[in-house]
mmCIF file of C-alpha atoms in Angstrom:
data_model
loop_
_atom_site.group_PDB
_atom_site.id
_atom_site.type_symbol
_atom_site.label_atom_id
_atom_site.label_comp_id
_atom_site.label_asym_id
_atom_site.label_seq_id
_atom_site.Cartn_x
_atom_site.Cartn_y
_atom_site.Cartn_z
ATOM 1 C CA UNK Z 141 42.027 -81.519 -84.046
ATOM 2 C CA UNK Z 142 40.551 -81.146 -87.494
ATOM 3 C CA UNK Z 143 41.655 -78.277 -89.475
ATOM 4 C CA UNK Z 144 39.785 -76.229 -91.926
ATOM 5 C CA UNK Z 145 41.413 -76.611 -95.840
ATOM 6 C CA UNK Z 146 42.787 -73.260 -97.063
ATOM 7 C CA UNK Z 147 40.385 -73.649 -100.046
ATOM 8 C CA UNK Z 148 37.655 -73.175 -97.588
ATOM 9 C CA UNK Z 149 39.261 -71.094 -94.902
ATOM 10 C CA UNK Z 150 36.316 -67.983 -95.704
ATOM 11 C CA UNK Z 151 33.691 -70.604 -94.829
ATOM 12 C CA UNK Z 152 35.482 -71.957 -91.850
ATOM 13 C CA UNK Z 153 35.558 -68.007 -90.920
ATOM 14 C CA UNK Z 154 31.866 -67.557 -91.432
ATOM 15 C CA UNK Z 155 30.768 -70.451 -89.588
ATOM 16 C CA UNK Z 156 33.072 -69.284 -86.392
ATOM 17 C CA UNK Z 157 31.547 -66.391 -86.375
ATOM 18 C CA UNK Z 158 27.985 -67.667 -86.581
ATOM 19 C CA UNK Z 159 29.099 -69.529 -83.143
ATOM 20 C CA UNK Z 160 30.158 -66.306 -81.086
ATOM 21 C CA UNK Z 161 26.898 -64.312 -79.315
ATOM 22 C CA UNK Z 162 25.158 -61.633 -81.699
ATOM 23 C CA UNK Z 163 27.041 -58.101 -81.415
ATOM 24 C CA UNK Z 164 23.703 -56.324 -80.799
ATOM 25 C CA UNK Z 165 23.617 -54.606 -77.764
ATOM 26 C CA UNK Z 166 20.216 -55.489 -76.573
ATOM 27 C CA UNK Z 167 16.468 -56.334 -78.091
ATOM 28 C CA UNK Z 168 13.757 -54.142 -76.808
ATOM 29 C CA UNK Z 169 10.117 -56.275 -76.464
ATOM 30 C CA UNK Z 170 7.153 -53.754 -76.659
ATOM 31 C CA UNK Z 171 3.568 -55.161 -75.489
ATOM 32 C CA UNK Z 172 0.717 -53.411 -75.505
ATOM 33 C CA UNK Z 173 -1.865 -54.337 -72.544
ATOM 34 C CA UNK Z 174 -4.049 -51.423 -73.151
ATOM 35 C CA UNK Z 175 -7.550 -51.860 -74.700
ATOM 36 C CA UNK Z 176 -6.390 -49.797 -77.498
ATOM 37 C CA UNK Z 177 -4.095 -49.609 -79.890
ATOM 38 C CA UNK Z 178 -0.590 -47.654 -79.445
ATOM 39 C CA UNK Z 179 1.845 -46.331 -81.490
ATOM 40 C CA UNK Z 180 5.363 -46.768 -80.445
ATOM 41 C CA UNK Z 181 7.575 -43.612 -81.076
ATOM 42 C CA UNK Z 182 11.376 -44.134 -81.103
ATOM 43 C CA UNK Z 183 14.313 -41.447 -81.273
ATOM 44 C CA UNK Z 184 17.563 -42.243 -81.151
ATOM 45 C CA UNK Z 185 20.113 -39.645 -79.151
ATOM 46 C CA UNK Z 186 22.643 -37.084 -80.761
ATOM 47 C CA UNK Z 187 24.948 -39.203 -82.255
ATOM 48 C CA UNK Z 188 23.578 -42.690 -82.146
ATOM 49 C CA UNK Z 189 23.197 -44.751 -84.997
ATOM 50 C CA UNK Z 190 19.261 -44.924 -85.670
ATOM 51 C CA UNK Z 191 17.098 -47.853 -84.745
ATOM 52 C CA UNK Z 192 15.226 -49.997 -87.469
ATOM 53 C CA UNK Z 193 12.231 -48.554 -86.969
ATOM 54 C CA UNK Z 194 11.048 -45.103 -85.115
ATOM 55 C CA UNK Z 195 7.270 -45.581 -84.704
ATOM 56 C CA UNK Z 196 4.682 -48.167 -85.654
ATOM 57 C CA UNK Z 197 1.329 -49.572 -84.872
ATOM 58 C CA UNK Z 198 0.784 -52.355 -81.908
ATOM 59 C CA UNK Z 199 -2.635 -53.147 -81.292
ATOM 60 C CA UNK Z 200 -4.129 -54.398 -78.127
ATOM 61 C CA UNK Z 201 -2.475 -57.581 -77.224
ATOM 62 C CA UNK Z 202 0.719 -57.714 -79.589
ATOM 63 C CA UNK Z 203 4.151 -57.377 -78.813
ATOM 64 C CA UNK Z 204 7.183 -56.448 -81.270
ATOM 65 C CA UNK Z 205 11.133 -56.589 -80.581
ATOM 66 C CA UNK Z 206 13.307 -53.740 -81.663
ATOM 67 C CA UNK Z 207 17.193 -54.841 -82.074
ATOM 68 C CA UNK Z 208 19.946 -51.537 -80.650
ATOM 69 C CA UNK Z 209 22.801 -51.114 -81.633
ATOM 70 C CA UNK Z 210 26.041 -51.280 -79.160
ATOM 71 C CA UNK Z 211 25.937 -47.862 -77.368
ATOM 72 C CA UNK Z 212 22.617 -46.633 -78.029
ATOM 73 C CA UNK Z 213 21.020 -43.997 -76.288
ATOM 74 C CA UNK Z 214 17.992 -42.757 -76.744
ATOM 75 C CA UNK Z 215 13.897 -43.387 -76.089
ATOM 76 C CA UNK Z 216 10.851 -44.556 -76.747
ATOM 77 C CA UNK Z 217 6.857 -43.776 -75.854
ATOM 78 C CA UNK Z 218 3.086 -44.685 -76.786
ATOM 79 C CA UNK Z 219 1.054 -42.727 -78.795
ATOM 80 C CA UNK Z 220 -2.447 -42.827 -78.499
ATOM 81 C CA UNK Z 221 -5.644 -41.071 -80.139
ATOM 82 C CA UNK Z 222 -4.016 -41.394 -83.735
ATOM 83 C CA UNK Z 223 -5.388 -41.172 -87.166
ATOM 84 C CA UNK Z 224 -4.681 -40.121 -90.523
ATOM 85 C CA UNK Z 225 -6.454 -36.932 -91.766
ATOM 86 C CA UNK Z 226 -9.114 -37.480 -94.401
ATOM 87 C CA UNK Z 227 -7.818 -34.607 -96.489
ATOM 88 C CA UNK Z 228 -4.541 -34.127 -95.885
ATOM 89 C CA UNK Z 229 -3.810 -37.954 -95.295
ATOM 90 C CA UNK Z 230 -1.652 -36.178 -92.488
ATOM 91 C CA UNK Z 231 -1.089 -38.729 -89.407
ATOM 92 C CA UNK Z 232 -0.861 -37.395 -85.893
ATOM 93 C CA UNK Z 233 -1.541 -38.531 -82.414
ATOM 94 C CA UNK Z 234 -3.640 -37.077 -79.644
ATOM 95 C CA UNK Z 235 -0.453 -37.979 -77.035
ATOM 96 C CA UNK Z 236 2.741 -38.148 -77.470
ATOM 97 C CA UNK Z 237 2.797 -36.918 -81.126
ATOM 98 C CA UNK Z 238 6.260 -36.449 -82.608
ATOM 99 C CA UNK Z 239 5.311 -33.787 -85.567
ATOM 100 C CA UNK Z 240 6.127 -35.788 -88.555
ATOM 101 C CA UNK Z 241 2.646 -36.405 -90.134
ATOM 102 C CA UNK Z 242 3.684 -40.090 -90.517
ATOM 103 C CA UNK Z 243 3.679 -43.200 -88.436
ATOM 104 C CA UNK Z 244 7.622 -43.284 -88.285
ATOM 105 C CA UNK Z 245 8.888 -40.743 -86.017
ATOM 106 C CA UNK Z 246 11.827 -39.779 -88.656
ATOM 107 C CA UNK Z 247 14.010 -37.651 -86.157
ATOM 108 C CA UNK Z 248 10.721 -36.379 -83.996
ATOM 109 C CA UNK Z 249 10.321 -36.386 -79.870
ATOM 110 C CA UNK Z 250 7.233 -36.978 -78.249
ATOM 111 C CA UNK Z 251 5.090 -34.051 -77.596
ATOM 112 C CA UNK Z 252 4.368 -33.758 -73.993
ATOM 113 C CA UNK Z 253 3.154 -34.860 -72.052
ATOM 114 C CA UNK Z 254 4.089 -38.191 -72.315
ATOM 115 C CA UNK Z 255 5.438 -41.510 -70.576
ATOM 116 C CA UNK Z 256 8.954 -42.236 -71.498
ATOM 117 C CA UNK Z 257 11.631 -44.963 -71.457
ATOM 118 C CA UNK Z 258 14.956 -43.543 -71.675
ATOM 119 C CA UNK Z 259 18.229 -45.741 -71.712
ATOM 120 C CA UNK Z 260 22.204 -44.964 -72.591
ATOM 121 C CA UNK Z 261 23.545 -48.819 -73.326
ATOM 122 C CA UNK Z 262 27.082 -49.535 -72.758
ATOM 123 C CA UNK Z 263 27.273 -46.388 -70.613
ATOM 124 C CA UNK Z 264 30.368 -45.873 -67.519
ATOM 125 C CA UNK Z 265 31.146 -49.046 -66.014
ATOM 126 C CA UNK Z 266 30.379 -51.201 -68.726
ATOM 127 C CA UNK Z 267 26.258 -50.725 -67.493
ATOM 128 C CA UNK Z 268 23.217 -49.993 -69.349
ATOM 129 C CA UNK Z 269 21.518 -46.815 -67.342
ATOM 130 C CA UNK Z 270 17.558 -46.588 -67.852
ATOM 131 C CA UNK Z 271 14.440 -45.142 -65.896
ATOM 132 C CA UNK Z 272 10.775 -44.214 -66.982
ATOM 133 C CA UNK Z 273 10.260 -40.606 -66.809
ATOM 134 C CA UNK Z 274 7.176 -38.712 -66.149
ATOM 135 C CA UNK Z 275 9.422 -35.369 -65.992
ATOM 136 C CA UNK Z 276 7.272 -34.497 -69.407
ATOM 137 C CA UNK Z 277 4.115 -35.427 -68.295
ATOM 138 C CA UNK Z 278 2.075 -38.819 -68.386
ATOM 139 C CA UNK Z 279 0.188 -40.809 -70.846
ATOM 140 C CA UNK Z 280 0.124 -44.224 -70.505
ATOM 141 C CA UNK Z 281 1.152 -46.817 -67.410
ATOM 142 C CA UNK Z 282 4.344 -48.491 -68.735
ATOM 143 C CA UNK Z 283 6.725 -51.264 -67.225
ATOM 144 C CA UNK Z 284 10.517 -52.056 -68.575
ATOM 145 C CA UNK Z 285 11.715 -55.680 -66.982
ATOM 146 C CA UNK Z 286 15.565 -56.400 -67.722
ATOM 147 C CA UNK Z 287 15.418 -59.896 -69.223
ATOM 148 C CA UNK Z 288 18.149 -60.985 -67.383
ATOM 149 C CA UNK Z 289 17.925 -59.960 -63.071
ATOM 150 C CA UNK Z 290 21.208 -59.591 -61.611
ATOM 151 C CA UNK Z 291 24.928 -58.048 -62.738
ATOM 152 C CA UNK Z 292 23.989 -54.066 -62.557
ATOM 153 C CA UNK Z 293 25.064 -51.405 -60.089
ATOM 154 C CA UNK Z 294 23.338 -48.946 -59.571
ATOM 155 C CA UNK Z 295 24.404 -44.694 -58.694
ATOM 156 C CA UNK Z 296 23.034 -41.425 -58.531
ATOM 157 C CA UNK Z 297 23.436 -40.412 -62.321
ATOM 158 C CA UNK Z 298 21.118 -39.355 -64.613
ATOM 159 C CA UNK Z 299 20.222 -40.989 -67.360
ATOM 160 C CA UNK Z 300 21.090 -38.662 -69.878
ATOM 161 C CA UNK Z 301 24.678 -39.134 -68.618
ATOM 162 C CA UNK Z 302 27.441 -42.164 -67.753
ATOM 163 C CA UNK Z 303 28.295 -41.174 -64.356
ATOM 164 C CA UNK Z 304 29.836 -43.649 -62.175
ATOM 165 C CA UNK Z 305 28.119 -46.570 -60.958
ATOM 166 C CA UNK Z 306 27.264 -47.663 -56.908
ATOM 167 C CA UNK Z 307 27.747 -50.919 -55.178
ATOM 168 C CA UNK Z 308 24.606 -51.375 -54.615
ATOM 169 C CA UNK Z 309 22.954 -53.532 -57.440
ATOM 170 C CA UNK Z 310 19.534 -51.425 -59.295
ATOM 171 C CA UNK Z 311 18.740 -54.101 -61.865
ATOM 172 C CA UNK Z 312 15.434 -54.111 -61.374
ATOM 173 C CA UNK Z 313 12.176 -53.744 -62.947
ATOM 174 C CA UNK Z 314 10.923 -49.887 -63.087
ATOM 175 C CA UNK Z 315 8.284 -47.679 -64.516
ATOM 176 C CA UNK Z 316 4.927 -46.277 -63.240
ATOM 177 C CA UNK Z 317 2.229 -49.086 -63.325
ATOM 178 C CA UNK Z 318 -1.360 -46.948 -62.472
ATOM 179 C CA UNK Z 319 -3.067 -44.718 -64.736
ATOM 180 C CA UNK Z 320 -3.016 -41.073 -63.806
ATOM 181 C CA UNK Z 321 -5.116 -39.712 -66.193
ATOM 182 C CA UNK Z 322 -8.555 -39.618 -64.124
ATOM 183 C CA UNK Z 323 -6.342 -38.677 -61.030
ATOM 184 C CA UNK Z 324 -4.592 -35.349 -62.561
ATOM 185 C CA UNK Z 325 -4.554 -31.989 -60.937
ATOM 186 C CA UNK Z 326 -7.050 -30.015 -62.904
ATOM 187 C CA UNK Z 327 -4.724 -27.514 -63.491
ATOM 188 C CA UNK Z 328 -2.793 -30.392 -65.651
ATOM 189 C CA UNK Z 329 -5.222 -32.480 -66.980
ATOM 190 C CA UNK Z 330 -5.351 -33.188 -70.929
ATOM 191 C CA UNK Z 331 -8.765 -33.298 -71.750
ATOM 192 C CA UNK Z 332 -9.849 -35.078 -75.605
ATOM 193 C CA UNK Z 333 -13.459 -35.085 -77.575
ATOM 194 C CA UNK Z 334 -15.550 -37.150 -76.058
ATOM 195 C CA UNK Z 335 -15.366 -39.952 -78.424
ATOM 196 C CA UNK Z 336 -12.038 -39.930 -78.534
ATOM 197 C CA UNK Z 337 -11.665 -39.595 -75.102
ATOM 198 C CA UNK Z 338 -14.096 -42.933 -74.465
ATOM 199 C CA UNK Z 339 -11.678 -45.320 -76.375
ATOM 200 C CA UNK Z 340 -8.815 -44.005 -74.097
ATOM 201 C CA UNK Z 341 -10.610 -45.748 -71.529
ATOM 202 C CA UNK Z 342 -9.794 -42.318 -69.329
ATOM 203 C CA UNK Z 343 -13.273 -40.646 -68.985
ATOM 204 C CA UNK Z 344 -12.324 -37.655 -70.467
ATOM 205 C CA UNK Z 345 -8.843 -37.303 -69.589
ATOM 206 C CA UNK Z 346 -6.055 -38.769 -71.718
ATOM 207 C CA UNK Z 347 -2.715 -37.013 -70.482
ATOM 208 C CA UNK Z 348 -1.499 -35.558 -66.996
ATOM 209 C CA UNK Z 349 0.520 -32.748 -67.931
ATOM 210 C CA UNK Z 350 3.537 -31.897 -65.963
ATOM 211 C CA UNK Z 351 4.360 -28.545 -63.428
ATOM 212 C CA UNK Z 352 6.887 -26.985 -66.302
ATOM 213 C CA UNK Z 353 4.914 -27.069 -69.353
ATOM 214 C CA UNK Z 354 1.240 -26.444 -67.680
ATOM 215 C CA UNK Z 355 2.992 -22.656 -66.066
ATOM 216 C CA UNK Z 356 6.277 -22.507 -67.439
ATOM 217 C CA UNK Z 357 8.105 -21.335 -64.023
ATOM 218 C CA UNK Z 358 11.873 -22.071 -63.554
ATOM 219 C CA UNK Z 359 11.128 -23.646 -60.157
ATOM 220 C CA UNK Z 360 8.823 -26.245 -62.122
ATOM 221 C CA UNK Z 361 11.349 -26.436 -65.087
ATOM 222 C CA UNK Z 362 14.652 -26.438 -62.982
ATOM 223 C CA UNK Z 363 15.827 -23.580 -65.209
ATOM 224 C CA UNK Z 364 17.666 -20.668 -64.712
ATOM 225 C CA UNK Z 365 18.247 -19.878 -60.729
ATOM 226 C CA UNK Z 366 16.532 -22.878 -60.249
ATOM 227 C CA UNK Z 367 18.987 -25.056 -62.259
ATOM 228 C CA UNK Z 368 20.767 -27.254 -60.084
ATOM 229 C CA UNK Z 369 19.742 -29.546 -57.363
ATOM 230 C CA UNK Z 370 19.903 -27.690 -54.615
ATOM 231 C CA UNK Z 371 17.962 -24.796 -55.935
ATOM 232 C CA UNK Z 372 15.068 -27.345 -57.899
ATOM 233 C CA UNK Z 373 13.373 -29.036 -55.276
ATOM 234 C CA UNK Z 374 10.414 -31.243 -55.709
ATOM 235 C CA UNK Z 375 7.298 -29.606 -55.795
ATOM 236 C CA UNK Z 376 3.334 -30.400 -54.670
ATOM 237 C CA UNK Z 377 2.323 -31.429 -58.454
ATOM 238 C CA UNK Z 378 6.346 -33.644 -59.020
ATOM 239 C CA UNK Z 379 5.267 -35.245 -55.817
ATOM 240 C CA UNK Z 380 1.629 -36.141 -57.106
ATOM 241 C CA UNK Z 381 3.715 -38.360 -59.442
ATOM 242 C CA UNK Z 382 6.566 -39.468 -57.150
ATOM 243 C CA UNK Z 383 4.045 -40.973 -54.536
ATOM 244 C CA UNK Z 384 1.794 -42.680 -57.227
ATOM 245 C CA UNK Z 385 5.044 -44.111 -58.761
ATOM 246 C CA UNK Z 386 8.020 -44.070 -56.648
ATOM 247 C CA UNK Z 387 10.675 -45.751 -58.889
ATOM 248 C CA UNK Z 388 9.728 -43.109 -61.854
ATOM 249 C CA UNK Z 389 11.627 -39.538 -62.537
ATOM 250 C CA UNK Z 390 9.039 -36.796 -60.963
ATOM 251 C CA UNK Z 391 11.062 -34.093 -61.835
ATOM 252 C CA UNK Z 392 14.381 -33.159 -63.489
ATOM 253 C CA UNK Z 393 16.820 -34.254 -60.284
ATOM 254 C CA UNK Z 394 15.170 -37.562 -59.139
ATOM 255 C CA UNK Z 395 18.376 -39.359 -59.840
ATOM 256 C CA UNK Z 396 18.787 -41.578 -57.208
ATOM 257 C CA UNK Z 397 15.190 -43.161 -56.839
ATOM 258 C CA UNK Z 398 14.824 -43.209 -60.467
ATOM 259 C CA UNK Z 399 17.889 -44.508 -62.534
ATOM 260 C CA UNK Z 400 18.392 -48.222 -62.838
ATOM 261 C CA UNK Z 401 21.483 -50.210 -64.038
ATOM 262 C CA UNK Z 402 22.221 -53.363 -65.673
ATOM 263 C CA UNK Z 403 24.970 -55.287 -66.990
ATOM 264 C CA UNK Z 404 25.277 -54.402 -71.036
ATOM 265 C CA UNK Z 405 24.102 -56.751 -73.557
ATOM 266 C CA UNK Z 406 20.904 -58.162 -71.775
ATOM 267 C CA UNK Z 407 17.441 -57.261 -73.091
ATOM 268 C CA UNK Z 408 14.435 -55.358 -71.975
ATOM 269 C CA UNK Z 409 11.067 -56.012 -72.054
ATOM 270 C CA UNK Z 410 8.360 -52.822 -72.395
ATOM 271 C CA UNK Z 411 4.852 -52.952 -71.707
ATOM 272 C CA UNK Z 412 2.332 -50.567 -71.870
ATOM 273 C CA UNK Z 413 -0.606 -50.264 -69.394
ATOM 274 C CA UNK Z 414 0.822 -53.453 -67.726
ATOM 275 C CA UNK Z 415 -1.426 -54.989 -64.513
ATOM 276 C CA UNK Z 416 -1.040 -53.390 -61.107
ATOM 277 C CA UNK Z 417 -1.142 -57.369 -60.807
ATOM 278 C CA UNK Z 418 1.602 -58.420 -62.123
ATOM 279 C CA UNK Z 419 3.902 -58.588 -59.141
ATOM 280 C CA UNK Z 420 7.337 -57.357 -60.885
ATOM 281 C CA UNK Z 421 7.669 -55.157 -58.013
ATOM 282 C CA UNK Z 422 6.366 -53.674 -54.774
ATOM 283 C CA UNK Z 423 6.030 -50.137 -54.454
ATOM 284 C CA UNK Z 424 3.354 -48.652 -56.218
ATOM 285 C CA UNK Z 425 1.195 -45.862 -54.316
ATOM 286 C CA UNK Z 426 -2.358 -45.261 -56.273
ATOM 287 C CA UNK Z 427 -4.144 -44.979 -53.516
ATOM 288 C CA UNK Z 428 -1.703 -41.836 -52.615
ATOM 289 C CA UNK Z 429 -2.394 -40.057 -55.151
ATOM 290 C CA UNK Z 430 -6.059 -40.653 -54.955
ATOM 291 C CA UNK Z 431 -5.656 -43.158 -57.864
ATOM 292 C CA UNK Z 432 -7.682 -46.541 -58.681
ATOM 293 C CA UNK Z 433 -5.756 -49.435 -59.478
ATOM 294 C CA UNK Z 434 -6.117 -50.316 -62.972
ATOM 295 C CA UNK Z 435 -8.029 -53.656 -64.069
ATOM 296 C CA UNK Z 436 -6.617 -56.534 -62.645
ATOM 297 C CA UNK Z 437 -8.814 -58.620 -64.472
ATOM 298 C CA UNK Z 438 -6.452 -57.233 -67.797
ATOM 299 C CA UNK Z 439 -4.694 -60.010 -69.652
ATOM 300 C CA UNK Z 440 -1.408 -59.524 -68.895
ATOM 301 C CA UNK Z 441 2.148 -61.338 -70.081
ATOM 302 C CA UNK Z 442 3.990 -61.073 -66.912
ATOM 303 C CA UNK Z 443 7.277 -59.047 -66.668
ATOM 304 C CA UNK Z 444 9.050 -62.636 -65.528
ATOM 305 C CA UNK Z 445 7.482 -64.499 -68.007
ATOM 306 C CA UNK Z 446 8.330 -61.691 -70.911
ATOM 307 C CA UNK Z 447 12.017 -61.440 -69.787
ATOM 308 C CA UNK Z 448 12.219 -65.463 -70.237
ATOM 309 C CA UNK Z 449 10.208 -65.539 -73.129
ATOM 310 C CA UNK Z 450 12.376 -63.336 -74.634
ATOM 311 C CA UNK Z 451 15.647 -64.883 -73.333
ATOM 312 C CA UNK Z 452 14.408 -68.431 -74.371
ATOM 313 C CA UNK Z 453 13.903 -66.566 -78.035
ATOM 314 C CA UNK Z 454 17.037 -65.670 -77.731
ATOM 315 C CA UNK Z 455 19.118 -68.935 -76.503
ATOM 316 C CA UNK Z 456 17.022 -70.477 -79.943
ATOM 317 C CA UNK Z 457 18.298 -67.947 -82.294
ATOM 318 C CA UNK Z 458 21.554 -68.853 -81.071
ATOM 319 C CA UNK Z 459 21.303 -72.644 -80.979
ATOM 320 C CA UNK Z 460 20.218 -72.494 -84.447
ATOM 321 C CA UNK Z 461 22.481 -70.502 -85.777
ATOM 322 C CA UNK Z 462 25.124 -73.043 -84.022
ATOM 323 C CA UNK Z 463 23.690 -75.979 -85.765
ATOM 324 C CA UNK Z 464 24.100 -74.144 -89.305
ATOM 325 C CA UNK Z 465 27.992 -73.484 -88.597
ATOM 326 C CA UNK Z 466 28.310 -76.731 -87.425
ATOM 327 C CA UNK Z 467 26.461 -78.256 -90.385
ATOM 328 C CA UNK Z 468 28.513 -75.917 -92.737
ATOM 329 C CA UNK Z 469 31.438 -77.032 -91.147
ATOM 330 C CA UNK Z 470 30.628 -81.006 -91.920
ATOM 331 C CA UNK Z 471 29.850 -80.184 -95.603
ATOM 332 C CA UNK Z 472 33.538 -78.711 -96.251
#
């Protein structure tokens, strides 16, 4: 067996550990499908180390990866309806704005109401926990695909915690594919300037607010006497968004329709305003909550095809970096 020479033992080292898989924790691919352009918020949970990024632009059509961290928690949304003030040069967002007058987030949630992707990676059981959550309202349709389809288990835990996993196996794809916007109780419904509200593509409409911050009432906030799940039941406007999008969280205690498990260390693949088209998964309930499908003419990257685009892209980046080791290896 050929042996490294002490003088070059460090290389020998290096080119070892060029051959053992990356030690991220998972890549996150965001598309955009909408006929706009989004910006991408990202916040990182209490004590997680912070993403690269926390917010940029993607315009109609592009995608961009996002490399985590081992154990990250945290989430990520669209903004839409942004500009920079003229004055001010002050940036904010007509959804899902996260207060820092910038295009990075810096630190800042999304404003509801807003579509979100939440996941804890490397979470109880060795499994990454995720969902989409409409618990803050709606914005945008959105999709996450694991890029890899088997090895999770899935429970009856939130995904704000690590509770303990279920036999029965919940990686899957998730998220809430139909736009609510032009659907929306009245009582809810986020309403933009006309102009504005014309590029959103919504007629008007641009958000679906949820029960708790349109009134404020502990039964729709699951506060107070109303904080635990047998007190906070689902109510007429949670289950407005529960039968349009049965796999999302309608309201704070929709645990075990709404959070999905995976095996750590695979990637996920986001898309925003996917295609009711698109196949990933059976399910989806428009026409119950008196919504139209969205466009299925809408060019649209598959959730299968995304999840092995970006596994292929990841296999290369490996191989590669395999080929330099070796190569280093043969130059010693």
């Amino acid at each position: 067996m050929a042996r490294c020479p002490a003088a070059h033992a460090a290389l020998c080292s290096l080119a070892l550990l060029l051959l053992l898989p990356a030690a991220r924790a998972a890549t996150f691919t965001m598309t955009n499908n909408c006929g706009y352009t989004v910006w991408p918020g990202l916040l990182s949970g209490a004590g997680t180390a912070p993403l690269p990024t926390t917010g940029f632009a993607l315009a109609h059509g592009a995608s961009a990866a996002v490399d985590a961290p081992a154990g990250w928690s945290g989430r990520m949304w669209a903004r839409t309806l942004c500009a920079a003030d003229a004055a001010t040069g002050r940036f904010s967002c007509a959804t899902g704005d996260c207060g820092s007058g910038a295009v990075q987030c810096n630190g800042g949630g999304a404003a509801p109401p807003a579509t979100l992707a939440e996941f804890t990676l490397g979470g109880s059981g060795g499994l990454d926990f995720f969902d989409v959550s409409l618990v803050d309202g709606y914005n945008v349709p959105m999709l996450i695909v694991p890029a890899q389809g088997a090895g999770g288990a899935g429970g009856g835990s939130s995904s704000s915690s690590n509770g303990s996993a279920g036999g029965s196996s919940k990686c899957m794809a998730t998220g809430c594919l139909v736009d609510l916007n032009g659907a929306c109780p009245a009582d809810l419904r986020v309403m933009a300037a006309s102009a504005s509200a014309s590029a959103s593509g919504a007629g008007g409409a641009v958000a679906c607010r949820s029960a708790c911050e349109a009134f404020g009432s502990p039964q729709y906030c699951c506060s107070g006497a109303y904080g635990n799940p047998n007190t906070c039941r689902p109510s007429t406007y949670s289950q407005f968004f529960k039968n349009a999008c049965p796999r999302a969280y309608s309201y704070a205690y929709d645990d075990s329709t709404s959070t999905f498990t995976c095996a750590t260390g695979i990637s996920y693949a986001i898309t925003f305003c996917p295609s009711t088209t698109s196949g990933k998964y059976s399910g989806e309930n428009p026409q119950a909550a008196g919504v139209q499908p969205t466009n299925g003419s809408m060019v649209y990257l598959g959730g299968e095809q995304l999840a092995t685009s970006v596994a292929a892209a990841a296999r290369a980046s490996q191989l590669l970096l395999a080929v330099a080791a070796l190569a280093a290896v043969a130059l010693l």
